[in-house]
Coordinates of C-alpha atoms and ligand atoms in Angstrom, one line a residue:
M8 CA -0.1 0.0 0.0
P9 CA 2.5 2.6 -1.1
E10 CA -0.1 5.4 -0.7
F11 CA 0.4 5.2 2.9
D12 CA 4.1 5.6 2.8
R13 CA 3.4 9.0 1.3
F14 CA 1.2 9.7 4.2
A15 CA 2.0 13.3 4.6
P16 CA 0.4 16.6 3.7
P17 CA -2.2 17.0 2.1
H18 CA -3.4 13.7 3.4
L19 CA -3.0 15.1 6.9
D20 CA -5.7 17.7 6.5
D21 CA -8.1 14.9 5.9
P22 CA -6.9 11.3 6.3
Y23 CA -10.3 9.8 6.3
P24 CA -10.7 9.2 2.6
L25 CA -7.3 7.5 2.6
Y26 CA -8.3 5.4 5.6
A27 CA -11.5 4.3 3.6
R28 CA -9.4 3.0 0.8
L29 CA -7.1 1.3 3.2
R30 CA -9.9 -0.5 5.1
E31 CA -10.8 -2.3 1.7
G32 CA -7.6 -4.3 2.2
P33 CA -5.9 -6.5 5.0
P34 CA -3.3 -5.3 7.3
F35 CA -0.1 -4.2 5.3
F36 CA 3.5 -3.4 6.0
A37 CA 4.3 0.4 5.4
D38 CA 8.0 0.5 4.4
A39 CA 8.4 4.1 5.1
F40 CA 7.5 3.7 8.8
G41 CA 8.6 0.0 9.4
V42 CA 5.1 -0.8 10.8
W43 CA 2.1 -3.0 9.9
V44 CA -0.9 -0.7 9.5
V45 CA -4.2 -2.1 10.9
T46 CA -7.3 -0.1 9.8
R47 CA -10.5 -2.3 9.9
R48 CA -12.4 -2.0 13.2
A49 CA -12.6 -5.7 13.8
D50 CA -8.9 -5.9 13.5
V51 CA -8.1 -2.9 15.6
K52 CA -10.4 -4.3 18.3
A53 CA -8.6 -7.8 18.0
V54 CA -5.3 -6.0 18.4
L55 CA -6.3 -3.9 21.5
S56 CA -8.1 -6.8 23.2
D57 CA -5.3 -9.4 23.2
P58 CA -2.2 -8.3 25.1
A59 CA -0.9 -11.7 25.1
R60 CA -0.6 -11.7 21.2
F61 CA 0.0 -7.9 20.8
S62 CA 2.4 -6.5 23.5
S63 CA 2.7 -2.9 24.5
E64 CA 6.2 -3.4 26.1
F65 CA 8.5 -1.1 24.3
L66 CA 10.1 2.1 25.4
I67 CA 8.5 5.4 24.2
R68 CA 11.0 8.1 25.2
T69 CA 13.9 6.4 23.6
P70 CA 14.7 8.2 20.3
M71 CA 14.4 6.4 17.2
S72 CA 17.5 7.6 15.4
P73 CA 19.4 9.6 17.9
A74 CA 21.9 12.2 17.0
P75 CA 25.5 12.0 18.3
G76 CA 25.5 13.1 21.9
V77 CA 21.9 12.4 22.6
A78 CA 22.4 8.9 24.1
E79 CA 25.3 10.2 26.4
T80 CA 23.2 13.1 27.6
L81 CA 20.3 10.9 28.4
A82 CA 22.6 8.6 30.3
T83 CA 23.3 11.4 32.7
G84 CA 19.6 11.2 33.7
H85 CA 17.3 8.7 35.1
P86 CA 16.9 5.4 32.8
E87 CA 13.5 5.2 31.2
V88 CA 11.5 2.2 32.6
F89 CA 8.2 0.7 31.7
A90 CA 5.1 2.3 33.3
L91 CA 1.5 1.5 32.6
L92 CA 1.1 2.6 28.9
N93 CA 4.0 0.3 27.9
Q94 CA 3.5 -2.6 30.3
D95 CA 1.7 -6.0 29.9
P96 CA 0.1 -8.0 32.5
P97 CA 0.9 -8.7 35.3
E98 CA 3.0 -5.6 35.8
H99 CA 0.5 -3.6 34.1
T100 CA -2.4 -4.8 36.4
R101 CA -0.5 -3.7 39.5
V102 CA 0.3 -0.2 38.2
R103 CA -3.3 0.3 36.7
A104 CA -4.9 -0.6 39.9
L105 CA -2.9 2.2 41.8
V106 CA -3.4 4.7 39.1
A107 CA -7.1 4.0 38.7
A108 CA -7.5 4.5 42.4
A109 CA -5.7 7.9 42.2
F110 CA -7.8 8.8 39.2
S111 CA -11.0 8.0 41.2
P112 CA -14.2 9.5 40.1
R113 CA -14.1 11.2 43.5
R114 CA -10.9 13.1 42.6
V115 CA -12.2 13.9 39.1
R116 CA -15.4 15.3 40.6
A117 CA -13.5 17.2 43.1
L118 CA -11.4 18.9 40.2
T119 CA -14.4 20.0 38.4
P120 CA -15.1 23.4 40.2
R121 CA -11.2 24.1 39.8
V122 CA -11.4 23.3 36.0
E123 CA -14.4 25.8 35.8
R124 CA -12.4 28.5 37.6
L125 CA -9.3 27.9 35.3
A126 CA -11.4 28.0 32.1
G127 CA -13.3 31.1 33.4
E128 CA -9.9 32.9 34.1
L129 CA -8.4 32.0 30.7
V130 CA -11.6 33.2 28.9
D131 CA -12.0 36.3 30.9
A132 CA -8.2 37.1 30.1
I133 CA -9.2 37.5 26.3
A134 CA -12.8 38.5 26.6
A135 CA -12.2 42.3 25.9
D136 CA -10.0 41.6 22.9
G137 CA -12.9 40.5 20.7
A138 CA -10.5 38.1 18.8
A139 CA -8.0 35.2 19.7
D140 CA -6.5 32.1 18.8
L141 CA -8.4 29.7 21.0
I142 CA -5.9 27.1 20.8
R143 CA -3.2 29.2 22.4
S144 CA -5.5 31.0 24.7
L145 CA -7.6 28.1 26.1
A146 CA -7.2 24.7 24.4
L147 CA -3.4 24.4 25.3
P148 CA -3.3 26.0 28.8
L149 CA -6.4 24.4 30.4
P150 CA -5.3 20.6 30.1
L151 CA -1.7 21.6 31.2
L152 CA -2.9 23.5 34.4
V153 CA -5.5 20.7 35.1
I154 CA -3.0 17.9 34.8
C155 CA -0.4 19.8 37.1
E156 CA -3.0 20.5 39.5
L157 CA -4.2 16.9 39.6
I158 CA -0.7 15.5 40.0
G159 CA 0.4 18.3 42.5
I160 CA 2.8 20.4 40.3
P161 CA 2.8 24.1 41.3
R162 CA 1.1 26.3 38.8
A163 CA 4.2 28.5 38.6
D164 CA 6.0 25.6 37.1
A165 CA 3.5 24.8 34.4
P166 CA 5.2 26.9 31.6
R167 CA 8.6 24.9 32.4
V168 CA 6.6 21.5 32.2
R169 CA 5.2 22.6 28.7
G170 CA 8.6 23.4 27.5
W171 CA 10.0 20.1 28.6
I172 CA 7.0 18.2 27.0
E173 CA 7.9 20.0 23.8
Q174 CA 11.5 18.7 24.0
L175 CA 10.4 15.2 24.7
K176 CA 8.2 15.4 21.5
V177 CA 11.3 16.4 19.5
L178 CA 13.1 13.3 20.8
T179 CA 10.2 10.9 19.7
S180 CA 9.5 12.4 16.2
F181 CA 11.3 12.3 12.9
G182 CA 13.0 15.4 11.4
A183 CA 14.6 17.2 14.3
S184 CA 18.1 18.6 13.6
D185 CA 21.2 17.2 15.7
A186 CA 21.2 20.3 17.7
E187 CA 17.6 20.3 18.5
Q188 CA 17.8 16.7 19.5
V189 CA 20.8 17.4 22.1
A190 CA 19.1 20.4 23.6
A191 CA 15.9 18.1 23.9
A192 CA 18.0 15.5 25.6
H193 CA 19.1 18.1 28.0
G194 CA 15.6 19.2 28.6
S195 CA 14.5 15.6 29.2
V196 CA 17.2 15.1 31.8
E197 CA 16.1 18.4 33.5
F198 CA 12.5 17.2 33.5
E199 CA 13.5 13.8 35.2
R200 CA 15.6 15.8 37.8
Y201 CA 12.6 18.1 38.5
L202 CA 10.3 15.1 39.0
A203 CA 12.6 13.4 41.1
A204 CA 12.8 16.4 43.5
L205 CA 9.1 16.7 43.4
I206 CA 8.7 13.0 44.6
A207 CA 11.3 13.5 47.3
Q208 CA 9.4 16.4 48.5
R209 CA 6.1 14.6 48.7
R210 CA 7.5 11.6 50.3
A211 CA 8.5 14.1 53.1
H212 CA 5.2 16.0 53.2
G213 CA 2.2 14.2 51.7
R214 CA -0.7 16.2 50.4
D215 CA -4.3 15.7 48.8
D216 CA -3.0 14.9 45.3
L217 CA -2.3 12.2 42.9
L218 CA 1.3 12.0 43.5
T219 CA 0.7 11.5 47.3
D220 CA -1.7 8.7 46.3
V221 CA 0.8 7.0 44.1
L222 CA 3.5 7.2 46.6
R223 CA 1.3 4.9 48.9
G224 CA 1.8 2.1 46.4
D225 CA 5.1 0.1 46.0
L226 CA 6.4 1.7 42.9
T227 CA 10.0 2.6 42.6
D228 CA 11.0 6.4 42.1
L229 CA 12.2 5.5 38.5
E230 CA 8.8 3.9 37.9
I231 CA 7.0 7.1 39.4
I232 CA 9.0 9.3 37.1
S233 CA 8.1 7.4 34.0
L234 CA 4.4 7.2 35.2
L235 CA 4.3 11.0 35.7
I236 CA 5.7 11.6 32.3
T237 CA 3.2 9.3 30.7
L238 CA 0.3 11.1 32.6
I239 CA 1.6 14.6 31.7
F240 CA 2.4 13.6 28.1
G241 CA -0.9 11.6 27.8
G242 CA -3.2 14.1 29.5
H243 CA -2.2 17.2 27.8
E244 CA -1.9 17.5 24.1
T245 CA -4.6 14.7 23.7
T246 CA -7.2 17.1 25.6
T247 CA -6.0 20.2 23.8
N248 CA -6.8 18.5 20.4
L249 CA -10.2 17.2 21.5
I250 CA -11.0 20.7 22.6
G251 CA -9.7 21.9 19.2
N252 CA -11.4 19.3 17.2
A253 CA -14.8 19.9 19.1
L254 CA -14.6 23.5 18.6
L255 CA -14.1 23.2 15.0
A256 CA -17.1 20.9 14.6
A257 CA -19.3 23.1 16.9
L258 CA -18.3 26.4 15.0
A259 CA -19.0 24.9 11.6
R260 CA -22.7 24.6 12.8
P261 CA -24.8 27.7 11.6
E262 CA -25.9 28.0 15.3
G263 CA -22.4 28.1 16.5
L264 CA -21.5 26.7 20.1
P265 CA -24.3 24.7 21.8
D266 CA -25.2 25.3 25.4
D267 CA -24.8 21.5 26.0
P268 CA -21.7 20.5 24.3
D269 CA -21.8 16.8 25.2
D270 CA -23.1 15.5 22.0
V271 CA -20.7 17.6 19.8
I272 CA -17.8 16.3 22.0
E273 CA -18.9 12.7 21.7
R274 CA -19.4 12.9 17.8
T275 CA -15.9 14.6 17.6
L276 CA -14.3 11.5 19.5
R277 CA -15.7 9.2 16.7
A278 CA -15.4 11.3 13.7
D279 CA -12.0 13.2 14.4
P280 CA -10.3 11.6 17.3
P281 CA -7.3 13.3 18.8
V282 CA -5.3 10.3 19.0
Q283 CA -5.3 8.5 15.6
G284 CA -3.5 5.3 16.4
T285 CA -1.5 3.4 18.9
F286 CA 1.3 0.9 18.7
R287 CA 1.7 -2.8 19.6
R288 CA 4.4 -5.6 19.0
T289 CA 3.5 -9.2 18.0
V290 CA 4.7 -11.7 20.6
A291 CA 4.8 -14.6 18.2
D292 CA 4.0 -15.3 14.4
T293 CA 0.4 -14.6 14.0
E294 CA -2.5 -14.0 11.6
L295 CA -4.7 -10.8 11.6
G296 CA -7.5 -10.0 9.1
G297 CA -6.1 -12.3 6.6
A298 CA -2.5 -11.2 6.7
P299 CA 0.3 -13.3 8.1
I300 CA 2.4 -11.2 10.6
P301 CA 5.8 -12.2 11.9
A302 CA 6.9 -12.2 15.5
G303 CA 8.4 -9.0 16.8
A304 CA 6.6 -6.9 14.2
Q305 CA 5.4 -3.4 15.1
L306 CA 1.7 -2.8 14.6
Y307 CA -0.1 0.6 14.0
A308 CA -3.6 0.2 15.2
A309 CA -5.4 3.2 13.4
L310 CA -8.0 4.3 15.8
G311 CA -9.0 7.1 13.5
A312 CA -9.6 4.6 10.7
A313 CA -11.5 2.0 12.8
N314 CA -13.9 4.8 14.1
H315 CA -15.0 5.4 10.4
D316 CA -15.5 1.7 9.6
P317 CA -19.2 1.3 8.5
D318 CA -19.1 -2.2 9.9
G319 CA -18.9 -0.7 13.5
S320 CA -20.9 2.3 13.1
A321 CA -23.5 1.1 15.8
E322 CA -20.6 0.2 18.3
P323 CA -18.8 2.6 20.8
H324 CA -15.9 4.5 19.3
L325 CA -12.3 3.6 20.0
A326 CA -11.0 7.2 20.6
F327 CA -9.9 6.2 24.2
G328 CA -8.7 2.7 23.2
R329 CA -10.1 -0.4 24.4
G330 CA -9.3 -3.3 26.9
I331 CA -6.8 -3.1 29.7
H332 CA -5.2 0.1 28.4
Y333 CA -8.5 2.0 27.9
C334 CA -7.7 5.6 28.7
V335 CA -7.5 6.2 32.5
G336 CA -8.2 9.9 31.9
A337 CA -11.2 9.6 29.5
Q338 CA -13.6 10.9 32.3
L339 CA -11.4 13.8 32.9
A340 CA -10.9 14.6 29.3
R341 CA -14.6 14.7 28.7
V342 CA -15.0 17.0 31.7
E343 CA -12.3 19.5 30.5
A344 CA -13.7 19.7 27.0
R345 CA -17.3 20.2 28.2
I346 CA -16.2 23.1 30.7
A347 CA -14.0 24.6 27.8
L348 CA -16.8 24.7 25.4
R349 CA -19.5 25.7 27.9
T350 CA -17.4 28.5 29.2
L351 CA -16.9 30.0 25.8
A352 CA -20.7 29.7 25.0
T353 CA -21.7 31.6 28.0
R354 CA -18.9 34.1 28.4
L355 CA -18.3 34.9 24.6
P356 CA -21.8 35.0 23.1
G357 CA -21.5 35.4 19.2
L358 CA -18.2 33.6 19.1
R359 CA -17.4 32.4 15.6
A360 CA -14.4 31.5 13.5
A361 CA -12.6 34.6 12.0
D362 CA -13.2 35.5 8.5
G363 CA -10.9 33.7 6.1
F364 CA -9.6 31.2 8.9
R365 CA -8.3 28.1 7.4
V366 CA -7.6 25.1 9.5
S367 CA -4.1 23.4 9.3
Y368 CA -2.8 20.4 11.1
P369 CA 0.9 19.5 12.5
A370 CA 2.7 16.9 10.2
N371 CA 2.0 14.2 12.9
L372 CA 0.7 10.7 12.3
L373 CA -0.4 10.2 15.9
H374 CA -1.9 13.6 17.2
R375 CA -4.6 15.3 15.3
G376 CA -5.9 18.7 16.1
P377 CA -5.8 22.2 14.6
I378 CA -2.6 24.3 15.0
R379 CA -4.5 27.4 15.7
L380 CA -8.3 28.4 15.7
A381 CA -8.7 32.1 14.9
A382 CA -12.1 33.3 16.3
T383 CA -13.9 36.6 16.9
W384 CA -16.8 37.6 19.0
P385 CA -18.6 41.0 19.5
V386 CA -17.3 43.1 22.3
P387 CA -19.8 45.6 23.9
S388 CA -18.5 49.1 23.7
V389 CA -17.7 50.8 27.1
H390 CA -19.1 54.2 27.8
Ligands
LIG418 C1 -9.2 13.4 24.6 C2 -8.2 13.2 25.4 C3 -7.7 11.9 25.3 C4 -7.5 10.9 24.4 C5 -8.1 10.9 23.1 C6 -6.7 9.6 25.0 C7 -6.5 8.5 24.3 C8 -6.0 7.5 24.8 C9 -5.9 6.1 24.2 C10 -6.3 5.8 22.8 C11 -5.3 5.2 25.0 C12 -5.0 3.8 24.9 C13 -3.6 3.6 24.3 C14 -3.3 2.3 24.0 O1 -4.2 1.4 24.1 O2 -2.1 2.0 23.7 C15 -5.0 6.0 26.3 C16 -4.4 5.5 27.4 C17 -4.0 6.3 28.6 N1 -4.4 7.7 28.7 FE1 -5.5 8.7 27.5 N2 -6.4 10.0 26.3 C18 -6.8 11.3 26.6 C19 -6.7 11.9 27.7 C20 -6.0 11.6 28.8 C21 -6.0 12.2 30.0 C22 -6.6 13.7 30.5 C23 -5.0 11.5 30.8 C24 -4.4 11.8 32.2 C25 -4.7 12.8 32.9 C26 -4.6 10.3 30.0 C27 -3.9 9.4 30.5 C28 -3.7 8.1 29.9 C29 -3.0 7.0 30.4 C30 -2.2 7.0 31.7 C31 -3.2 5.9 29.6 C32 -2.6 4.6 29.6 C33 -3.5 3.6 30.4 C34 -3.0 2.2 30.6 O3 -2.1 1.9 29.9 O4 -3.6 1.4 31.2 N3 -5.4 10.3 28.9 N4 -5.5 7.4 26.2

């Protein structure tokens, strides 16, 4: 399927027609990426539902083709260990139980008024301007501040955390220059040291936050560092993109933002999911959807393609995955998106996309969301 090997703009603006063509065939090996691509809903479900055949155990933060100096720099920090997203049972089961308890509905409910306050502050800060990029002013900062708050990272440190996450992204994507990679490796080490210090602080003085809950378990500090990075990485840009994609869908309607955004959010999760796919590795030679796949092969389960499979249109969407790795932050992400859209609808009546605004997406296979969203709204004149 050479078409997938050219999976780059302009396909990125609208990958769904390509996915539809790919679903006509069985899983195939994409030479450019070195992965087997799985697009049919039944096959994606089979992959996510069977961790004994399709393993999650591979390192995520390790660069794919590191520049000279990167490995040496990373070696001065904490080694990356498996934590949750990249663990199989029985290790996964133990960590998941601990994290699920810390992500209890009680803690998410308790966070709701805080999310409302943060969203209110962010929207009030732009209200008098009559125009803004809603990604930069709301969709990006809100999930970042929320995940910091949930974990127990001081708000003043949020901008630094954001910078470190950007640097981790450099390490795990294609195309960065050698200098950028080395700078990112230094950032990654700094981030690990920051988290190690936070853990030490919290071990000395517990508080009512997720980190304190996690410390009650039997995880090592290295495992906790990896887990915190997974939570911050997994809970931030994903939710930014859900807010962005849902806003795009809502603003495309003639009536604009709805008062109750739940329906738009759920439709967005199916039609334009923020996480377009996830990876697994075959444990042994296997067969999937009619294709023989060798042991040790990497698979890309294309959630965005599976969600559009007409064969599964009556079934739940796969935007948050399925099975044992089902997104632990799904409830929180929905709460954040609902509050973001509702706050805009109530505080900025008449909000619409700016004249001439054209959406564009980053060149990223995995994460999908608008780079910016220029919007305008009427501002009452002050006398
Ligand atoms: C709209 C926003 C989000 C989307 C679309 C999303 C999507 C996903 C998906 C598809 C998976 C499964 C990955 C796999 O099976 O390999 C997953 C797992 C996970 N997500 Fe999310 N996520 C979102 C928000 C969040 C938030 C807010 C958090 C944390 C605060 C979070 C933390 C995690 C973690 C820790 C896992 C791994 C769970 C495990 O391995 O047991 N996610 N997410």
